[in-house]
């Protein structure tokens, strides 16, 4: 049972290192019922990350629920990110996963696996995240992984 609700009028938005002067690019497009997060990470001008985000709403979720994604990657490491607010200056909670090139993989994450960061730095005293507080979900590539990237996303579900 998918406990995430998405308002279809809300689209995915790119948030790249251009906010810091970088020139990385990303987008999320749809091809044959798959979401495709792709682009190019550049380390020029102190850059080095690309991401996409979308608003979500969790309903009737217990703390034990798990977030599951089914993806096919390119062998690079990505982050799945959750955010409890749409405001800037609020920590994001992320968990990393490493893909195998051209292989479908399913990853499952407990809420306790997501760690708080703000502008790339750990936030040790961040409040505990609850599923009902999640307002935004996204994918990020960083970690100085320069070059083209592509992550196919088949499903994102929040299940008990």
Tab-separated table of C-alpha atoms in Angstrom:
chain	number	residue	atom	x	y	z
A	1	UNK	CA	0.000	0.000	0.000
A	2	UNK	CA	1.506	3.327	-1.011
A	3	UNK	CA	1.128	5.853	1.783
A	4	UNK	CA	2.657	8.775	-0.149
A	5	UNK	CA	0.230	11.098	-1.856
A	6	UNK	CA	1.407	13.270	-4.722
A	7	UNK	CA	-0.499	16.202	-6.118
A	8	UNK	CA	-0.080	15.646	-9.856
A	9	UNK	CA	-0.049	19.403	-10.494
A	10	UNK	CA	3.239	19.636	-8.559
A	11	UNK	CA	6.141	18.904	-10.870
A	12	UNK	CA	9.721	17.879	-10.133
A	13	UNK	CA	12.096	20.829	-9.695
A	14	UNK	CA	15.843	20.865	-10.299
A	15	UNK	CA	18.037	22.257	-7.539
A	16	UNK	CA	21.647	22.217	-8.683
A	17	UNK	CA	24.948	23.711	-7.587
A	18	UNK	CA	24.144	26.890	-9.519
A	19	UNK	CA	22.912	28.215	-6.181
A	20	UNK	CA	26.635	28.298	-5.251
A	21	UNK	CA	28.021	29.317	-8.646
A	22	UNK	CA	28.374	25.814	-10.113
A	23	UNK	CA	27.261	24.752	-13.573
A	24	UNK	CA	25.882	21.220	-13.038
A	25	UNK	CA	22.584	20.433	-14.766
A	26	UNK	CA	19.790	17.974	-14.059
A	27	UNK	CA	16.217	17.221	-14.941
A	28	UNK	CA	13.582	14.620	-14.301
A	29	UNK	CA	11.668	13.452	-17.352
A	30	UNK	CA	9.222	10.627	-17.992
A	31	UNK	CA	9.861	7.849	-20.531
A	32	UNK	CA	7.647	4.753	-20.876
A	33	UNK	CA	6.174	5.025	-17.345
A	34	UNK	CA	9.627	5.533	-15.810
A	35	UNK	CA	10.990	8.688	-14.224
A	36	UNK	CA	14.475	9.525	-15.509
A	37	UNK	CA	16.777	11.646	-13.317
A	38	UNK	CA	19.663	12.636	-15.564
A	39	UNK	CA	22.154	15.360	-16.247
A	40	UNK	CA	25.785	16.324	-15.807
A	41	UNK	CA	27.769	17.061	-12.632
A	42	UNK	CA	30.561	19.586	-13.030
A	43	UNK	CA	33.166	20.466	-10.415
A	44	UNK	CA	33.850	23.845	-12.055
A	45	UNK	CA	33.153	27.028	-10.069
A	46	UNK	CA	32.991	25.092	-6.760
A	47	UNK	CA	30.141	22.956	-8.082
A	48	UNK	CA	29.560	19.273	-7.619
A	49	UNK	CA	25.914	18.325	-7.117
A	50	UNK	CA	22.632	18.023	-8.948
A	51	UNK	CA	19.221	17.182	-7.543
A	52	UNK	CA	15.499	17.070	-8.167
A	53	UNK	CA	12.699	17.450	-5.607
A	54	UNK	CA	8.952	17.061	-5.501
A	55	UNK	CA	6.267	17.738	-2.910
A	56	UNK	CA	4.752	14.679	-1.213
A	57	UNK	CA	2.343	14.025	1.636
A	58	UNK	CA	2.457	11.004	3.948
A	59	UNK	CA	-0.897	9.896	5.353
A	60	UNK	CA	-1.742	7.443	8.156
A	61	UNK	CA	1.837	6.243	8.502
A	62	UNK	CA	3.382	4.528	11.496
A	63	UNK	CA	6.995	5.168	12.463
A	64	UNK	CA	7.895	1.617	11.339
A	65	UNK	CA	6.933	2.228	7.692
A	66	UNK	CA	9.680	1.753	5.104
A	67	UNK	CA	10.373	3.755	1.986
A	68	UNK	CA	11.067	1.544	-1.008
A	69	UNK	CA	12.517	2.563	-4.370
A	70	UNK	CA	13.055	0.459	-7.482
A	71	UNK	CA	15.759	1.987	-9.681
A	72	UNK	CA	18.232	1.238	-12.449
A	73	UNK	CA	21.398	3.266	-12.247
A	74	UNK	CA	24.745	3.771	-13.874
A	75	UNK	CA	27.027	2.485	-11.124
A	76	UNK	CA	27.109	5.814	-9.271
A	77	UNK	CA	26.112	6.669	-5.718
A	78	UNK	CA	22.939	8.695	-5.144
A	79	UNK	CA	20.982	10.012	-2.195
A	80	UNK	CA	17.281	9.760	-1.525
A	81	UNK	CA	16.292	12.885	0.381
A	82	UNK	CA	13.313	13.896	2.494
A	83	UNK	CA	12.523	17.347	3.777
A	84	UNK	CA	10.025	18.350	6.474
A	85	UNK	CA	9.490	21.839	5.079
A	86	UNK	CA	9.500	23.661	1.760
A	87	UNK	CA	11.399	26.541	3.394
A	88	UNK	CA	15.068	27.238	2.736
A	89	UNK	CA	17.415	26.835	5.675
A	90	UNK	CA	15.679	23.674	6.916
A	91	UNK	CA	17.753	20.458	7.005
A	92	UNK	CA	17.174	17.689	4.498
A	93	UNK	CA	17.323	14.078	5.637
A	94	UNK	CA	19.207	11.808	3.252
A	95	UNK	CA	20.242	8.218	2.814
A	96	UNK	CA	22.752	7.028	0.227
A	97	UNK	CA	22.518	4.099	-2.138
A	98	UNK	CA	24.959	2.768	-4.718
A	99	UNK	CA	23.655	1.502	-8.027
A	100	UNK	CA	25.014	-1.255	-10.238
A	101	UNK	CA	25.118	-0.191	-13.881
A	102	UNK	CA	22.127	-1.327	-15.933
A	103	UNK	CA	20.653	-3.547	-13.184
A	104	UNK	CA	17.239	-3.069	-11.579
A	105	UNK	CA	17.611	-2.793	-7.800
A	106	UNK	CA	15.148	-2.343	-4.959
A	107	UNK	CA	16.270	-0.422	-1.882
A	108	UNK	CA	14.274	-0.215	1.365
A	109	UNK	CA	14.926	2.417	4.006
A	110	UNK	CA	13.739	2.898	7.567
A	111	UNK	CA	13.224	6.444	8.764
A	112	UNK	CA	16.118	6.043	11.220
A	113	UNK	CA	18.548	5.607	8.294
A	114	UNK	CA	17.985	9.166	7.016
A	115	UNK	CA	20.587	11.626	8.345
A	116	UNK	CA	20.106	15.394	8.562
A	117	UNK	CA	22.269	17.756	6.496
A	118	UNK	CA	22.121	21.424	5.617
A	119	UNK	CA	24.156	22.766	2.699
A	120	UNK	CA	26.234	19.582	2.660
A	121	UNK	CA	27.101	19.590	6.373
A	122	UNK	CA	25.770	17.172	9.008
A	123	UNK	CA	23.283	18.626	11.482
A	124	UNK	CA	23.857	16.733	14.732
A	125	UNK	CA	21.060	18.403	16.708
A	126	UNK	CA	18.345	18.193	14.019
A	127	UNK	CA	14.907	17.186	15.258
A	128	UNK	CA	13.706	13.625	14.709
A	129	UNK	CA	11.894	13.221	11.411
A	130	UNK	CA	8.396	11.727	11.314
A	131	UNK	CA	6.761	10.418	8.148
A	132	UNK	CA	3.805	12.781	8.603
A	133	UNK	CA	6.222	15.740	8.591
A	134	UNK	CA	7.687	14.897	5.172
A	135	UNK	CA	6.739	17.585	2.640
A	136	UNK	CA	9.355	16.960	-0.044
A	137	UNK	CA	11.137	13.987	-1.588
A	138	UNK	CA	14.103	14.104	-3.934
A	139	UNK	CA	17.175	12.515	-5.452
A	140	UNK	CA	20.698	13.957	-5.357
A	141	UNK	CA	24.022	13.071	-6.898
A	142	UNK	CA	27.178	14.615	-5.450
A	143	UNK	CA	30.300	13.250	-3.768
A	144	UNK	CA	32.518	14.733	-6.515
A	145	UNK	CA	31.098	12.275	-9.092
A	146	UNK	CA	31.869	14.374	-12.128
A	147	UNK	CA	30.282	13.645	-15.502
A	148	UNK	CA	27.011	12.470	-16.997
A	149	UNK	CA	24.575	10.481	-14.870
A	150	UNK	CA	21.279	8.672	-15.336
A	151	UNK	CA	18.969	7.053	-12.782
A	152	UNK	CA	15.772	5.329	-13.948
A	153	UNK	CA	13.067	5.301	-11.265
A	154	UNK	CA	10.345	2.670	-11.581
A	155	UNK	CA	8.633	3.156	-8.212
A	156	UNK	CA	8.759	5.043	-4.922
A	157	UNK	CA	6.483	3.662	-2.214
A	158	UNK	CA	6.006	4.116	1.503
A	159	UNK	CA	4.748	0.832	2.952
A	160	UNK	CA	3.981	-0.552	6.382
